[in-house]
Coordinates of C-alpha atoms in Angstrom, one line a residue:
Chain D
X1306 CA 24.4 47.2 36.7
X1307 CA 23.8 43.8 36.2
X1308 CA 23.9 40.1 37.3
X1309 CA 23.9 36.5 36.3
X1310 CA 21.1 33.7 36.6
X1311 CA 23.5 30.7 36.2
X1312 CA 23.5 29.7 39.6
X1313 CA 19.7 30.1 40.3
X1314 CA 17.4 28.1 38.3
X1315 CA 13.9 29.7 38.9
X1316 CA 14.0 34.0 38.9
X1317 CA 11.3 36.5 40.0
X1318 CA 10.5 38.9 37.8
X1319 CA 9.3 42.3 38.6
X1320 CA 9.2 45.6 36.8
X1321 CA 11.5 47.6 38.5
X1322 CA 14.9 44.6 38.0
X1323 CA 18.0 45.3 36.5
X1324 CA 19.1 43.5 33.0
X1325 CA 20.9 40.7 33.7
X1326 CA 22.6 37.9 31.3
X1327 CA 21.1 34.4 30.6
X1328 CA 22.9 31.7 28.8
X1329 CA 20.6 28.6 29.7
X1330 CA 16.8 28.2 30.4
X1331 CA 15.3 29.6 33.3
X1332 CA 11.9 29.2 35.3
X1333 CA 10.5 32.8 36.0
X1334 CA 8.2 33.7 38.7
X1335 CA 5.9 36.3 37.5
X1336 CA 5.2 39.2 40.5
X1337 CA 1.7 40.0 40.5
X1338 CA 2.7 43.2 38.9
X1339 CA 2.4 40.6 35.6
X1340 CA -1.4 38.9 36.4
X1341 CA -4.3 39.9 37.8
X1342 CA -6.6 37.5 40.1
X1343 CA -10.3 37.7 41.1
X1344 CA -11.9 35.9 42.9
X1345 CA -16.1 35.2 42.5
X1346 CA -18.7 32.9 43.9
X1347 CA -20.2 31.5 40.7
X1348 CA -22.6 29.1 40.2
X1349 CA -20.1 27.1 37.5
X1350 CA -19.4 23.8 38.0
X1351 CA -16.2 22.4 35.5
X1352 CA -12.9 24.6 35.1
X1353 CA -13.8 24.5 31.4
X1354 CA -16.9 26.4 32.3
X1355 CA -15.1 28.6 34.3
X1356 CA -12.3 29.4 31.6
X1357 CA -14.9 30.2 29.3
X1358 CA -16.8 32.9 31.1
X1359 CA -13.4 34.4 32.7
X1360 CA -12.5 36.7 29.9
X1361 CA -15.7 38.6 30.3
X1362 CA -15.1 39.0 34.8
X1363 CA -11.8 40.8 33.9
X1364 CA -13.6 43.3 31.3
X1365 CA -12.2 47.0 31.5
X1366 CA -9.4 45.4 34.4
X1367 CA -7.0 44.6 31.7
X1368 CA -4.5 46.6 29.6
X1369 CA -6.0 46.1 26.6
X1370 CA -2.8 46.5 24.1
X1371 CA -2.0 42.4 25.0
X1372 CA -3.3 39.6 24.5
X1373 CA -4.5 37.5 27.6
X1374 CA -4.3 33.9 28.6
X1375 CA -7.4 33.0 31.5
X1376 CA -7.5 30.2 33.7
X1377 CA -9.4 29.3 36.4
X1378 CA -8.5 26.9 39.9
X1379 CA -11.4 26.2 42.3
X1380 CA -11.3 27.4 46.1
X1381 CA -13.2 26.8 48.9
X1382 CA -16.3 29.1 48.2
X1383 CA -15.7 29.8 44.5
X1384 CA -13.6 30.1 41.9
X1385 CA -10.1 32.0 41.7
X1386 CA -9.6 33.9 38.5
X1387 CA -6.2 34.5 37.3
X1388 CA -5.3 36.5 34.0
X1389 CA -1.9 37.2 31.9
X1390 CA -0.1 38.1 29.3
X1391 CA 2.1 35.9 27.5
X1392 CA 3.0 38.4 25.2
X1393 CA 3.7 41.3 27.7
X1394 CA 6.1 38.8 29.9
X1395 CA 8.0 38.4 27.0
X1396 CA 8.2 41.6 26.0
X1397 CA 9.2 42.5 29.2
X1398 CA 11.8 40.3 29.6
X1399 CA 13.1 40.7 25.7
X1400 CA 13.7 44.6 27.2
X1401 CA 15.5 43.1 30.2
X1402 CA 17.9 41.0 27.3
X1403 CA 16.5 37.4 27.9
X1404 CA 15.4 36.1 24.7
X1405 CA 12.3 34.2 24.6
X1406 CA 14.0 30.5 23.8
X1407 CA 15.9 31.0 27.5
X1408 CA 12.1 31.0 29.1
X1409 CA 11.4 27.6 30.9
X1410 CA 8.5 27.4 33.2
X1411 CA 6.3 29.7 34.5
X1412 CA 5.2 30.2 38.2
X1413 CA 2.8 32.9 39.9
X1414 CA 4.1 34.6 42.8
X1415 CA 0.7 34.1 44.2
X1416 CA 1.6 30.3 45.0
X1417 CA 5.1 30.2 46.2
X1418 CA 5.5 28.8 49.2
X1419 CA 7.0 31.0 51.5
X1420 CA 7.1 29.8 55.3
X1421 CA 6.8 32.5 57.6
X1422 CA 5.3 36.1 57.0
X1423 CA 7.8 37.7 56.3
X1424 CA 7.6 39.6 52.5
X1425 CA 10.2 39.0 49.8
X1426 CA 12.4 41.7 49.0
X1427 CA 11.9 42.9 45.1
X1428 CA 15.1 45.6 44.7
X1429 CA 15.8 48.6 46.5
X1430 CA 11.9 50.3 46.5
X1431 CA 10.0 47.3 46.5
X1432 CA 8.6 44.1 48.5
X1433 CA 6.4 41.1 47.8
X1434 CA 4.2 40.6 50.9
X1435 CA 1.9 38.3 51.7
X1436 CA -1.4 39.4 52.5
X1437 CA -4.5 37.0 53.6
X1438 CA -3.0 34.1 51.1
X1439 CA -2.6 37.0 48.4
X1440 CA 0.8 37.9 46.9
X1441 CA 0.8 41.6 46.7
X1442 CA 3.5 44.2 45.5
X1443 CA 4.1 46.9 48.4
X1444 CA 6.4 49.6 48.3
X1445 CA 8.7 48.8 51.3
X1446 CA 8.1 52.5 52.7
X1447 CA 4.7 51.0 54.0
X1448 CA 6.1 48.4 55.9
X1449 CA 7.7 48.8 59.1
X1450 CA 11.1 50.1 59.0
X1451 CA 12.8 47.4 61.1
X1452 CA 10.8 45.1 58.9
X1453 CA 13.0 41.8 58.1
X1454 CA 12.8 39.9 54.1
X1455 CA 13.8 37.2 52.9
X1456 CA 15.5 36.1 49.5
X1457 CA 13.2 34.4 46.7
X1458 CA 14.9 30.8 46.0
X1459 CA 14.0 27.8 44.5
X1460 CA 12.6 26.0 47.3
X1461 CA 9.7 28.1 47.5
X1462 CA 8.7 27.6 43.8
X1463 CA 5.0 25.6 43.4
X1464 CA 5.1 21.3 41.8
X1465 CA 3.4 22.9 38.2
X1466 CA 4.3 25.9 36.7
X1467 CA 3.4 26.8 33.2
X1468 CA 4.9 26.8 29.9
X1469 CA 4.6 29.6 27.1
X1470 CA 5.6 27.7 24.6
X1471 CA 8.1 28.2 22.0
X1472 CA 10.8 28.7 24.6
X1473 CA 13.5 25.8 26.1
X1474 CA 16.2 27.3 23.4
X1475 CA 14.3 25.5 20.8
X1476 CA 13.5 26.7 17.5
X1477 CA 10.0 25.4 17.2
X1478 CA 6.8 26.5 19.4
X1479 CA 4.6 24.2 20.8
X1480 CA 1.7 25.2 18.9
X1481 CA 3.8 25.0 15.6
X1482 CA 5.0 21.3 17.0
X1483 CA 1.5 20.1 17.8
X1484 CA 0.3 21.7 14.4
X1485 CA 2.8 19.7 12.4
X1486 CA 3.2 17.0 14.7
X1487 CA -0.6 15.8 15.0
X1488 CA -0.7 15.6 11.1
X1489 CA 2.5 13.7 10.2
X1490 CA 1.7 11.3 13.0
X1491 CA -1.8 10.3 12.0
X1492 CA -0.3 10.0 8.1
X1493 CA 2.0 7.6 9.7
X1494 CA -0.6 5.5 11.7
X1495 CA -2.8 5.8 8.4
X1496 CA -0.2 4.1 6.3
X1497 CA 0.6 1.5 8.2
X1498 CA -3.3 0.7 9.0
X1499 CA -3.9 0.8 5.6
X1500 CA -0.7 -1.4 4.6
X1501 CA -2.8 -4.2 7.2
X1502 CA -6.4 -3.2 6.3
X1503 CA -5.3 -4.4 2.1
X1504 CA -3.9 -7.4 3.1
X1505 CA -7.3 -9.1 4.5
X1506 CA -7.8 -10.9 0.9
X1507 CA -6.8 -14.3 1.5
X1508 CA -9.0 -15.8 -1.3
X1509 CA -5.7 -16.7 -3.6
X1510 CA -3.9 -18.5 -0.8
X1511 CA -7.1 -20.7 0.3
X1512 CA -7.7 -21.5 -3.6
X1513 CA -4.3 -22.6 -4.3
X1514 CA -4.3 -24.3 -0.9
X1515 CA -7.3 -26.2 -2.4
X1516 CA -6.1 -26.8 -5.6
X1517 CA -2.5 -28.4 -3.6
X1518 CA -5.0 -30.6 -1.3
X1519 CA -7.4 -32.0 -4.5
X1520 CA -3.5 -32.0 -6.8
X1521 CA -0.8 -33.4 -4.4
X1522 CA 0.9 -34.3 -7.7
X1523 CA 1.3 -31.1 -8.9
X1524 CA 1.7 -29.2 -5.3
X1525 CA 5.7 -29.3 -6.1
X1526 CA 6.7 -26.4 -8.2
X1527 CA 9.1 -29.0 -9.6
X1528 CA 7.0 -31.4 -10.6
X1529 CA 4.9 -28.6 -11.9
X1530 CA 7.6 -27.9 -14.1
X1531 CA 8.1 -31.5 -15.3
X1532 CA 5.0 -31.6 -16.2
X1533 CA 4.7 -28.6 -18.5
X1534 CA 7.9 -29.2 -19.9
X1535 CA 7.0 -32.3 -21.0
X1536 CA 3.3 -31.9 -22.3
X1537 CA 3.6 -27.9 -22.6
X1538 CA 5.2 -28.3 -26.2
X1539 CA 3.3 -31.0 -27.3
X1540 CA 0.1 -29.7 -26.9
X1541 CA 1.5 -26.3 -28.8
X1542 CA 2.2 -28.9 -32.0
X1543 CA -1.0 -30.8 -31.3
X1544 CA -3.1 -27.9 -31.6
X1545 CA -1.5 -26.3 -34.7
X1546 CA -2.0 -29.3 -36.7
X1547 CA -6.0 -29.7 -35.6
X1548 CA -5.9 -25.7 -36.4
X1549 CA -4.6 -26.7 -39.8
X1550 CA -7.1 -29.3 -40.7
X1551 CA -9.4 -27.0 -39.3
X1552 CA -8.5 -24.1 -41.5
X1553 CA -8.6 -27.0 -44.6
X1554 CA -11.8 -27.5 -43.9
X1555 CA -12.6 -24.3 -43.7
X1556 CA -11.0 -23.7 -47.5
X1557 CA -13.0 -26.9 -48.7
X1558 CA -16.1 -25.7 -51.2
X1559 CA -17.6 -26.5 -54.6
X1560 CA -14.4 -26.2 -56.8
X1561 CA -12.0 -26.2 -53.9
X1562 CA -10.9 -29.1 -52.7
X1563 CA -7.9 -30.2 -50.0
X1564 CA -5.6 -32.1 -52.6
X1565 CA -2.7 -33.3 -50.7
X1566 CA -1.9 -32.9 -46.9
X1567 CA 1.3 -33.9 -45.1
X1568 CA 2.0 -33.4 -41.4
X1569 CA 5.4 -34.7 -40.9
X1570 CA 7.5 -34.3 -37.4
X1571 CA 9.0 -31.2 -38.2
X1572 CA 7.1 -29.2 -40.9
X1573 CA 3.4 -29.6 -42.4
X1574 CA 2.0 -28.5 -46.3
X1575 CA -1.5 -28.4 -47.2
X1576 CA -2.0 -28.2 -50.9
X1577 CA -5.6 -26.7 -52.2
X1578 CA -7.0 -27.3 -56.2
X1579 CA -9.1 -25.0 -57.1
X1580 CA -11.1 -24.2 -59.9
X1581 CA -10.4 -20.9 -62.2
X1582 CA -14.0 -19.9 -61.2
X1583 CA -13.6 -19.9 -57.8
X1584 CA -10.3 -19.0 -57.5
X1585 CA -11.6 -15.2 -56.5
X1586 CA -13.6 -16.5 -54.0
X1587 CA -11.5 -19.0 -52.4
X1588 CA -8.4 -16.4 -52.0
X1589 CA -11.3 -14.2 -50.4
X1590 CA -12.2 -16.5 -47.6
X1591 CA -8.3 -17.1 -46.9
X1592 CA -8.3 -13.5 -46.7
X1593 CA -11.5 -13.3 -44.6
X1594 CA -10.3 -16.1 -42.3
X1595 CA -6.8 -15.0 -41.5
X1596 CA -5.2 -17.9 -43.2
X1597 CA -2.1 -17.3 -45.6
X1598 CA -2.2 -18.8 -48.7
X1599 CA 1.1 -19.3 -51.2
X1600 CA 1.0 -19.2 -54.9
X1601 CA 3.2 -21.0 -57.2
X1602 CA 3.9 -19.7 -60.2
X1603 CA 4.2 -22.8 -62.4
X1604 CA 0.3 -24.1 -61.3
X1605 CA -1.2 -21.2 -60.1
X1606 CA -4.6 -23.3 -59.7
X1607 CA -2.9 -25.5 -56.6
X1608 CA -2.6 -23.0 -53.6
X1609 CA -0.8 -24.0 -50.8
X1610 CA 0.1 -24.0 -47.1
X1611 CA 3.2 -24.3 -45.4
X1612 CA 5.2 -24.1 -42.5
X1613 CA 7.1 -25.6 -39.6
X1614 CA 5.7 -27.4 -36.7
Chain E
X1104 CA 23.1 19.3 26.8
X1105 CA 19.5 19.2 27.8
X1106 CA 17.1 17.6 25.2
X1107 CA 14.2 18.8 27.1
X1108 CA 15.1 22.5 25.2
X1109 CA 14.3 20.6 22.4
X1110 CA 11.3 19.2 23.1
X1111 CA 9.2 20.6 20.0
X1112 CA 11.3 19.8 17.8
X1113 CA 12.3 16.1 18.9
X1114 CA 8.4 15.6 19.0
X1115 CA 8.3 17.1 15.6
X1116 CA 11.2 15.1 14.8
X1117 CA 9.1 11.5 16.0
X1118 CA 6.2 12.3 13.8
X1119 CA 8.3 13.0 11.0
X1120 CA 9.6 9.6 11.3
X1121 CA 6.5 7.9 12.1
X1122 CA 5.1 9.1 8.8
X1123 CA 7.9 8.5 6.8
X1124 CA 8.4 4.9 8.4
X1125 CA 4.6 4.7 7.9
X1126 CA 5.0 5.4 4.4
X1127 CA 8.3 3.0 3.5
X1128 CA 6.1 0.6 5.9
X1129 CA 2.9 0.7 3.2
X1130 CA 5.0 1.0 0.6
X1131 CA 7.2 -2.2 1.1
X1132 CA 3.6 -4.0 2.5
X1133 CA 2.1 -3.5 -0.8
X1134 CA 5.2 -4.4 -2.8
X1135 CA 5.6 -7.9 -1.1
X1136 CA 1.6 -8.3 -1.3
X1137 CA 1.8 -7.7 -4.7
X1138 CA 4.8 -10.0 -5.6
X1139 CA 2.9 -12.7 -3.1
X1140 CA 0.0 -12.3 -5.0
X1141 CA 1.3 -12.9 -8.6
X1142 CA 3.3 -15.6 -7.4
X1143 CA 0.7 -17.6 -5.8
X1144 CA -1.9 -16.8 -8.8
X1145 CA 1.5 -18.3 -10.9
X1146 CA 1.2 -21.7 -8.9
X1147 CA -2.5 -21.4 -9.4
X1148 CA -2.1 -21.0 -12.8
X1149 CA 0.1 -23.5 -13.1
X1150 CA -1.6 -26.3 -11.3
X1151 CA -4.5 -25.2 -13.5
X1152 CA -2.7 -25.6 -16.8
X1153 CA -0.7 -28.9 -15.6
X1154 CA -3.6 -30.5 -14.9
X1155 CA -5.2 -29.9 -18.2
X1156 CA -2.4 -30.6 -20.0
X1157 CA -2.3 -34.5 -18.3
X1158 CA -6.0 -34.6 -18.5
X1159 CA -6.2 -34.3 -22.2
X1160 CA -2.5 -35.8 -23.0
X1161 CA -2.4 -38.4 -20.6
X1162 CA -6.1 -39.7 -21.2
X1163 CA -7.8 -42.4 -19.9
X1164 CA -10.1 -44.7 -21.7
X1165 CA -8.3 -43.9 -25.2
X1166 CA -8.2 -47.4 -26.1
X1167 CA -12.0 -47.1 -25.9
X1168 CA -12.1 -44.2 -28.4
X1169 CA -9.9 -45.7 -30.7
X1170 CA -12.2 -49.0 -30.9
X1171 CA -15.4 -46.5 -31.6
X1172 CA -13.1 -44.6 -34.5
X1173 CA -11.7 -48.3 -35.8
X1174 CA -15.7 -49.8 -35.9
X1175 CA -17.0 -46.2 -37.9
X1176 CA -14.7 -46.7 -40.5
X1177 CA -15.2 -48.6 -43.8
X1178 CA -13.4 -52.1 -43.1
X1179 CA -12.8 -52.7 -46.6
X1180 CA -10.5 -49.6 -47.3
X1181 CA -9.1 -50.0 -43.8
X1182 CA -5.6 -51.3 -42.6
X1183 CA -5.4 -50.8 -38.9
X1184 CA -2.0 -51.6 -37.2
X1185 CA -2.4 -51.1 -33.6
X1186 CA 0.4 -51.8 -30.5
X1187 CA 0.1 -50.7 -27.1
X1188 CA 1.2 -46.9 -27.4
X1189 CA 0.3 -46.2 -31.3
X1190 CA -1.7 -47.2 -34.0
X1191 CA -1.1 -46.9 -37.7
X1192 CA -4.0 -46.4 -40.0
X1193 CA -4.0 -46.7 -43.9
X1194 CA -7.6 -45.6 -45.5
X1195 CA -7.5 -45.7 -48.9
X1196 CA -9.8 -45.3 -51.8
X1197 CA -12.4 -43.3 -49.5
X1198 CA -14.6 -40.7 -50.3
X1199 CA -14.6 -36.9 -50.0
X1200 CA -17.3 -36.8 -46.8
X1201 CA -15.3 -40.0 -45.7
X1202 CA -12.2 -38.0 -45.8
X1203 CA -13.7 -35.1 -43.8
X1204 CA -15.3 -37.5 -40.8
X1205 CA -12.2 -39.2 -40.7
X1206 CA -10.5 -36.0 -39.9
X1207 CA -13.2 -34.2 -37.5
X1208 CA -13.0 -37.8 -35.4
X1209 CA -9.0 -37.5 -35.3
X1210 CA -8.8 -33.7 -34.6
X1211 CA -11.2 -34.1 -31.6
X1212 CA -9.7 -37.0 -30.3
X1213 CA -7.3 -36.5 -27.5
X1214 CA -4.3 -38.3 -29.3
X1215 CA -1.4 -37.6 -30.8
X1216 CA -1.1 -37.0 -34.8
X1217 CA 2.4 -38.0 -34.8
X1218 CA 2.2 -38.3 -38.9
X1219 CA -0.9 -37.3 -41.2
X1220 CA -0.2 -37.5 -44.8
X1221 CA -3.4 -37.2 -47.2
X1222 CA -3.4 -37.8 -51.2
X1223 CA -6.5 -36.7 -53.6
X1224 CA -6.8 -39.0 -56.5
X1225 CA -8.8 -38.8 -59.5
X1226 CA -12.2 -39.9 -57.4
X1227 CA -11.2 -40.6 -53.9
X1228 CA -8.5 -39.9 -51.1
X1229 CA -6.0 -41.9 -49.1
X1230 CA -5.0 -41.3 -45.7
X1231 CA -2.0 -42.4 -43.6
X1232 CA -1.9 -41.6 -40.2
X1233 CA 0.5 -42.5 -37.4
X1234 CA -1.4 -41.4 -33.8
X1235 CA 0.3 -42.2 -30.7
X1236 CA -0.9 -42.0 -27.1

């Protein structure tokens, strides 16, 4: 036998239900037959505190074949304990054929809110009653015969309920989001941080801004341009033929002496005469100096150099 | 459909993005830095280089120069054509170390050597030169 959860939202699980189908998320509502609570007077102060020492209160209460989730809610006089297992819910309610990606919140039976006294009825054996502000499981044999129940619905579920994670239909758990969403996120904020924390150097812009203020005839890119066009070249030829004399100079020794020179406005020739015993030594120091040197045949003693301008 | 069932994975989804974004963000940052960077050292350079160029083209007190390089030279081999913007300068018969401080003057001077032409005879040189300013 079995039923459908579609028009419900929120179902109440218990050990003894019949499969039924699930095609959306639901809430469940564990039974107690699913957590175990304690209550103790401790001397703790912060939840955190609490949560920590909680595993060791329900040692030798718990089936020790799952793993167990603790948490801890302050009452009046103390602390109220409360212990479960995601893993066994699932597996419990894989068994009754909902998969775990259908599981939406999770609520203890312990704090619906039920108006009235009147116990819940859990199948055909079983009842939820309850007893001094505890939910308890109670086979309905102990209670009175004429005893009247009422149907669990959504009204009575609690604001918070819990999540296990991984479920919702998605394919991703919530630890596995966190674990890859926490890096890639902080990656993200690093890059662009970074992109702003290189940009701070500002000492190009101030220097040209300078250099515009003390130069307003060259802050135009265009008259920038003028002006290189116009000098750029002439200081290329200018400088060639001071190199030249300069490497003449250079040439210019006992038995070698600058015999002709002629710059003219498109091509310059420096003619050398040097003496036969020399001659070694001056084609040497061309050599040594980087300066090439042409021969002509005809007067081998009158080296020369030529070119364009 | 319910987005909420998808929680994990839109979250997942939103860093993703973040980083990537992040990334294209750095990336695209550093590009523009860098082509903002070589263009303003360009114009730096530029200014730089333009101003040199006038300084040592366009110079002031050249006339001044010129009058010290005219009063050095030996007056007697001299002919010394000056206008406004050039001056042309014959010096003949002069000697070897003549020849050479006559050419170390002229090569340092900010001025243009629009013609040099320079003949060894048997004992001594001539120079023609046309500078212009």
């Amino acid at each position: 036998m079995s039923s459908t959860a579609k028009a419900q939202r929120a179902v109440l699980i218990y050990r003894e239900m019949e499969p039924f189908e699930v095609s959306s998320t639901i809430d469940i509502v564990l039974s107690p037959q699913f957590y175990t609570v304690k209550k103790e007077e401790l001397p703790v102060r912060y939840a955190s505190q609490a949560k920590k020492i909680a595993p060791s209160l329900f040692d030798g209460l718990l089936d020790e074949q799952w793993s167990y989730y603790y948490d801890a809610k302050r009452y009046d006089e103390g602390w109220e304990f409360i212990a479960y297992s995601p893993d066994e819910v699932k597996s419990f309610l894989q068994a009754l054929g909902i998969e775990e990606r259908f599981i939406g919140k999770v609520f203890f039976a312990k704090d619906l809110e039920v108006e009235g006294s009147s116990p819940l009825e859990l199948g055909a054996s079983q009842a939820l009653a309850f007893i001094s502000g505890c939910a308890v499981v109670v086979p309905k044999s102990a209670l009175n015969s004429q005893q009247e129940y009422i149907s669990f619905d959504d009204s009575m579920l609690p604001k918070k309920g819990l999540s296990f994670g991984g479920s919702q239909e998605g394919y991703i758990g919530q630890g596995d989001a966190l674990k890859l969403a926490i890096p890639m996120g902080l990656i993200g904020i690093f890059y662009i941080v970074s992109a702003f924390m290189g940009s701070v150097d500002n000492s190009k812009s101030s220097e040209l801004k300078r250099l515009k203020e003390g130069n307003p005839a060259l802050a135009s890119s265009y008259t920038r341009k003028a002006v290189l066009k116009r000098y750029a070249p002439l200081e290329k030829v200018q400088r060639l033929k001071r190199e030249l004399i300069a490497q003449a100079s250079k040439l210019s020794f006992e038995g070698s002496y600058v015999k002709e020179i002629s710059f003219t406005d498109s091509e310059y020739k420096i003619v050398f005469e040097v003496e036969k015993a020399v001659a070694e030594r001056f084609k040497q120091l061309a050599a040594d100096k980087g300066i090439e040197i042409g021969f002509d045949a005809n007067s081998p003693q009158e080296p020369y150099m030529k070119g364009a301008l | 459909m319910n987005l909420m069932r998808f929680r994990n994975e839109i979250v997942v989804l939103i860093a993703f993005l973040v980083m990537v974004a992040g990334y294209f963000f750095n990336y695209h940052h550093q590009v523009s830095s860098q082509e903002e960077g070589l263009k303003t050292q360009k114009a730096i350079d530029e200014i730089l280089y333009a101003k040199r160029l006038k300084a040592t083209w366009y110079p002031k007190h050249i006339k001044k120069r010129l009058e010290k390089l005219h009063g050095s030279l030996e007056a007697s081999k001299l002919e010394w054509r000056g206008s406004s913007k050039q001056v042309k300068i014959r010096y003949s018969a002069v000697s070897f170390e003549q020849t050479n401080a006559f050419l170390e003057k002229v090569a340092s001077m900010p001025i243009k050597i629009e013609t040099l032409s320079l003949h060894k005879g048997k004992q001594d040189y001539t120079i023609e030169a046309v500078l212009t300013w």
